[in-house]
Each structure stands twice: as structure tokens, then as C-alpha cells.
């Protein structure tokens, strides 16, 4: 098994190609990983206050990726790579808001 398969399913029909070469991850994961990196860099330089409303906003940003992936999994509809990428971007931002908030909770209450 290829190690990249642990990061993403890498289905060719759900991936971007540049000059005939497939991206190492699918379109949705490309959006997720891109925004995870960008949000991490942004949050390092810009102080962010994690209010309950902001964390709820993060959860809501994950919903489109969840629904898009779930409806594809159950073959209710077929998405396209642009929609997968956009939902990945939104989900990546939402995921990082949640992860950074949980990190703050763990540091404050446990450590």
C-alpha cells in the first residue's frame, strides 16, 4: 500500500491534473491541505480570538464538505472537482478553527 493512500483515496476522476500528471491528493483534499497550511501560517502571525460564535462558524464551514462527500459516497449525485475543491477549502478553514480551539482548551484545562 502506498503511503499517500493514507492521506487520500487519490481517485484519478476526482483529482486535478497538470500536464498529464495527477496531483498527489484529490481535489477536496487539495483544498483541505492548502487551507490547513495557510490558516496555520496566518494564525501564527495574526492573533485570533476563539469565541463560541467563531467555533460554531468553523463547524458550519465543515458542513458543505461533509454533505458533498456523503452524497457522493451514497451515490445520490456526482460532484465535480471545482465543487470538491471549494468544499475542501471551506472544510479546511473550519477544521483548523476547531483544532486550534481544542488545542487552547487542552492547554488551558489539562496542562
PDB file of C-alpha atoms in Angstrom:
ATOM      1  CA  UNK A   1       0.000   0.000   0.000  1.00  0.00           C
ATOM      2  CA  UNK A   2       1.297   3.420  -0.926  1.00  0.00           C
ATOM      3  CA  UNK A   3       1.729   5.850   1.987  1.00  0.00           C
ATOM      4  CA  UNK A   4      -0.149   8.537   0.053  1.00  0.00           C
ATOM      5  CA  UNK A   5      -3.243   6.326   0.168  1.00  0.00           C
ATOM      6  CA  UNK A   6      -3.393   7.038   3.910  1.00  0.00           C
ATOM      7  CA  UNK A   7      -3.789  10.756   3.162  1.00  0.00           C
ATOM      8  CA  UNK A   8      -6.361  10.472   0.377  1.00  0.00           C
ATOM      9  CA  UNK A   9      -8.070   7.955  -1.913  1.00  0.00           C
ATOM     10  CA  UNK A  10      -6.349   9.569  -4.941  1.00  0.00           C
ATOM     11  CA  UNK A  11      -9.010   8.544  -7.465  1.00  0.00           C
ATOM     12  CA  UNK A  12      -7.973   9.934 -10.865  1.00  0.00           C
ATOM     13  CA  UNK A  13     -11.505  11.045 -11.754  1.00  0.00           C
ATOM     14  CA  UNK A  14     -11.604  13.147  -8.577  1.00  0.00           C
ATOM     15  CA  UNK A  15      -8.132  14.657  -8.885  1.00  0.00           C
ATOM     16  CA  UNK A  16      -6.583  17.592 -10.679  1.00  0.00           C
ATOM     17  CA  UNK A  17      -4.012  17.040 -13.411  1.00  0.00           C
ATOM     18  CA  UNK A  18      -1.272  19.366 -14.628  1.00  0.00           C
ATOM     19  CA  UNK A  19       0.324  18.474 -17.976  1.00  0.00           C
ATOM     20  CA  UNK A  20      -0.865  14.891 -17.636  1.00  0.00           C
ATOM     21  CA  UNK A  21       0.430  14.432 -14.071  1.00  0.00           C
ATOM     22  CA  UNK A  22      -2.066  13.683 -11.311  1.00  0.00           C
ATOM     23  CA  UNK A  23      -1.955  15.681  -8.080  1.00  0.00           C
ATOM     24  CA  UNK A  24      -0.843  13.551  -5.112  1.00  0.00           C
ATOM     25  CA  UNK A  25      -4.270  14.068  -3.474  1.00  0.00           C
ATOM     26  CA  UNK A  26      -7.841  14.526  -4.758  1.00  0.00           C
ATOM     27  CA  UNK A  27      -9.465  17.905  -5.375  1.00  0.00           C
ATOM     28  CA  UNK A  28     -11.181  18.046  -1.966  1.00  0.00           C
ATOM     29  CA  UNK A  29      -8.018  17.094  -0.093  1.00  0.00           C
ATOM     30  CA  UNK A  30      -6.095  19.674  -2.139  1.00  0.00           C
ATOM     31  CA  UNK A  31      -8.464  22.308  -0.738  1.00  0.00           C
ATOM     32  CA  UNK A  32      -8.196  20.904   2.795  1.00  0.00           C
ATOM     33  CA  UNK A  33      -4.401  20.670   2.860  1.00  0.00           C
ATOM     34  CA  UNK A  34      -3.905  24.061   1.203  1.00  0.00           C
ATOM     35  CA  UNK A  35      -6.082  25.906   3.711  1.00  0.00           C
ATOM     36  CA  UNK A  36      -4.693  23.936   6.659  1.00  0.00           C
ATOM     37  CA  UNK A  37      -1.214  25.205   5.777  1.00  0.00           C
ATOM     38  CA  UNK A  38      -2.384  28.760   5.028  1.00  0.00           C
ATOM     39  CA  UNK A  39      -4.520  29.012   8.183  1.00  0.00           C
ATOM     40  CA  UNK A  40      -1.675  27.717  10.344  1.00  0.00           C
ATOM     41  CA  UNK A  41       0.689  30.373   8.967  1.00  0.00           C
ATOM     42  CA  UNK A  42      -1.992  33.073   9.267  1.00  0.00           C
ATOM     43  CA  UNK A  43      -2.865  32.132  12.866  1.00  0.00           C
ATOM     44  CA  UNK A  44       0.817  32.223  13.793  1.00  0.00           C
ATOM     45  CA  UNK A  45       1.148  35.872  12.783  1.00  0.00           C
ATOM     46  CA  UNK A  46      -2.353  37.206  13.493  1.00  0.00           C
ATOM     47  CA  UNK A  47      -3.911  36.809  16.959  1.00  0.00           C
ATOM     48  CA  UNK A  48      -7.329  35.158  16.713  1.00  0.00           C
ATOM     49  CA  UNK A  49      -9.937  35.172  19.471  1.00  0.00           C
ATOM     50  CA  UNK A  50     -11.796  31.855  19.534  1.00  0.00           C
ATOM     51  CA  UNK A  51     -15.266  32.836  20.725  1.00  0.00           C
ATOM     52  CA  UNK A  52     -18.107  30.294  20.785  1.00  0.00           C
ATOM     53  CA  UNK A  53     -19.588  32.003  17.713  1.00  0.00           C
ATOM     54  CA  UNK A  54     -16.285  31.689  15.839  1.00  0.00           C
ATOM     55  CA  UNK A  55     -16.037  27.979  16.692  1.00  0.00           C
ATOM     56  CA  UNK A  56     -19.656  27.457  15.585  1.00  0.00           C
ATOM     57  CA  UNK A  57     -18.735  29.199  12.330  1.00  0.00           C
ATOM     58  CA  UNK A  58     -15.875  26.687  11.980  1.00  0.00           C
ATOM     59  CA  UNK A  59     -18.274  23.786  12.457  1.00  0.00           C
ATOM     60  CA  UNK A  60     -20.654  25.252   9.862  1.00  0.00           C
ATOM     61  CA  UNK A  61     -17.777  25.600   7.381  1.00  0.00           C
ATOM     62  CA  UNK A  62     -17.225  21.825   7.611  1.00  0.00           C
ATOM     63  CA  UNK A  63     -20.843  21.016   6.698  1.00  0.00           C
ATOM     64  CA  UNK A  64     -20.579  21.536   2.897  1.00  0.00           C
ATOM     65  CA  UNK A  65     -17.597  19.153   2.606  1.00  0.00           C
ATOM     66  CA  UNK A  66     -19.385  16.601   4.771  1.00  0.00           C
ATOM     67  CA  UNK A  67     -22.595  16.790   2.727  1.00  0.00           C
ATOM     68  CA  UNK A  68     -20.776  16.753  -0.618  1.00  0.00           C
ATOM     69  CA  UNK A  69     -18.724  13.722   0.399  1.00  0.00           C
ATOM     70  CA  UNK A  70     -21.674  11.906   1.967  1.00  0.00           C
ATOM     71  CA  UNK A  71     -23.969  12.350  -1.025  1.00  0.00           C
ATOM     72  CA  UNK A  72     -21.205  11.100  -3.327  1.00  0.00           C
ATOM     73  CA  UNK A  73     -20.467   8.125  -1.073  1.00  0.00           C
ATOM     74  CA  UNK A  74     -24.093   7.009  -1.194  1.00  0.00           C
ATOM     75  CA  UNK A  75     -24.184   7.740  -4.951  1.00  0.00           C
ATOM     76  CA  UNK A  76     -27.045  10.202  -4.599  1.00  0.00           C
ATOM     77  CA  UNK A  77     -25.282  12.568  -7.001  1.00  0.00           C
ATOM     78  CA  UNK A  78     -21.917  13.159  -8.634  1.00  0.00           C
ATOM     79  CA  UNK A  79     -19.906  16.217  -7.722  1.00  0.00           C
ATOM     80  CA  UNK A  80     -17.218  17.893  -9.819  1.00  0.00           C
ATOM     81  CA  UNK A  81     -13.635  18.806  -8.985  1.00  0.00           C
ATOM     82  CA  UNK A  82     -14.294  22.529  -8.638  1.00  0.00           C
ATOM     83  CA  UNK A  83     -17.069  21.895  -6.082  1.00  0.00           C
ATOM     84  CA  UNK A  84     -14.874  19.354  -4.289  1.00  0.00           C
ATOM     85  CA  UNK A  85     -12.034  21.889  -4.138  1.00  0.00           C
ATOM     86  CA  UNK A  86     -14.286  24.679  -2.820  1.00  0.00           C
ATOM     87  CA  UNK A  87     -15.845  22.454  -0.158  1.00  0.00           C
ATOM     88  CA  UNK A  88     -12.320  21.332   0.765  1.00  0.00           C
ATOM     89  CA  UNK A  89     -11.218  24.936   1.215  1.00  0.00           C
ATOM     90  CA  UNK A  90     -14.213  25.690   3.444  1.00  0.00           C
ATOM     91  CA  UNK A  91     -13.757  22.456   5.386  1.00  0.00           C
ATOM     92  CA  UNK A  92     -10.048  23.099   5.875  1.00  0.00           C
ATOM     93  CA  UNK A  93     -10.704  26.515   7.389  1.00  0.00           C
ATOM     94  CA  UNK A  94     -13.435  25.108   9.618  1.00  0.00           C
ATOM     95  CA  UNK A  95     -11.294  22.176  10.681  1.00  0.00           C
ATOM     96  CA  UNK A  96      -8.402  24.430  11.649  1.00  0.00           C
ATOM     97  CA  UNK A  97     -10.681  26.709  13.683  1.00  0.00           C
ATOM     98  CA  UNK A  98     -11.916  23.664  15.597  1.00  0.00           C
ATOM     99  CA  UNK A  99      -8.425  22.169  16.029  1.00  0.00           C
ATOM    100  CA  UNK A 100      -6.889  25.437  17.253  1.00  0.00           C
ATOM    101  CA  UNK A 101      -9.812  25.929  19.665  1.00  0.00           C
ATOM    102  CA  UNK A 102      -9.426  22.386  21.035  1.00  0.00           C
ATOM    103  CA  UNK A 103      -5.690  22.977  21.402  1.00  0.00           C
ATOM    104  CA  UNK A 104      -6.408  26.060  23.510  1.00  0.00           C
ATOM    105  CA  UNK A 105      -8.904  24.120  25.659  1.00  0.00           C
ATOM    106  CA  UNK A 106      -6.400  21.307  26.243  1.00  0.00           C
ATOM    107  CA  UNK A 107      -3.615  23.725  27.120  1.00  0.00           C
ATOM    108  CA  UNK A 108      -5.824  25.739  29.479  1.00  0.00           C
ATOM    109  CA  UNK A 109      -7.599  22.908  31.323  1.00  0.00           C
ATOM    110  CA  UNK A 110      -5.198  19.990  31.191  1.00  0.00           C
ATOM    111  CA  UNK A 111      -1.709  21.440  31.134  1.00  0.00           C
TER     112      UNK A 111
END
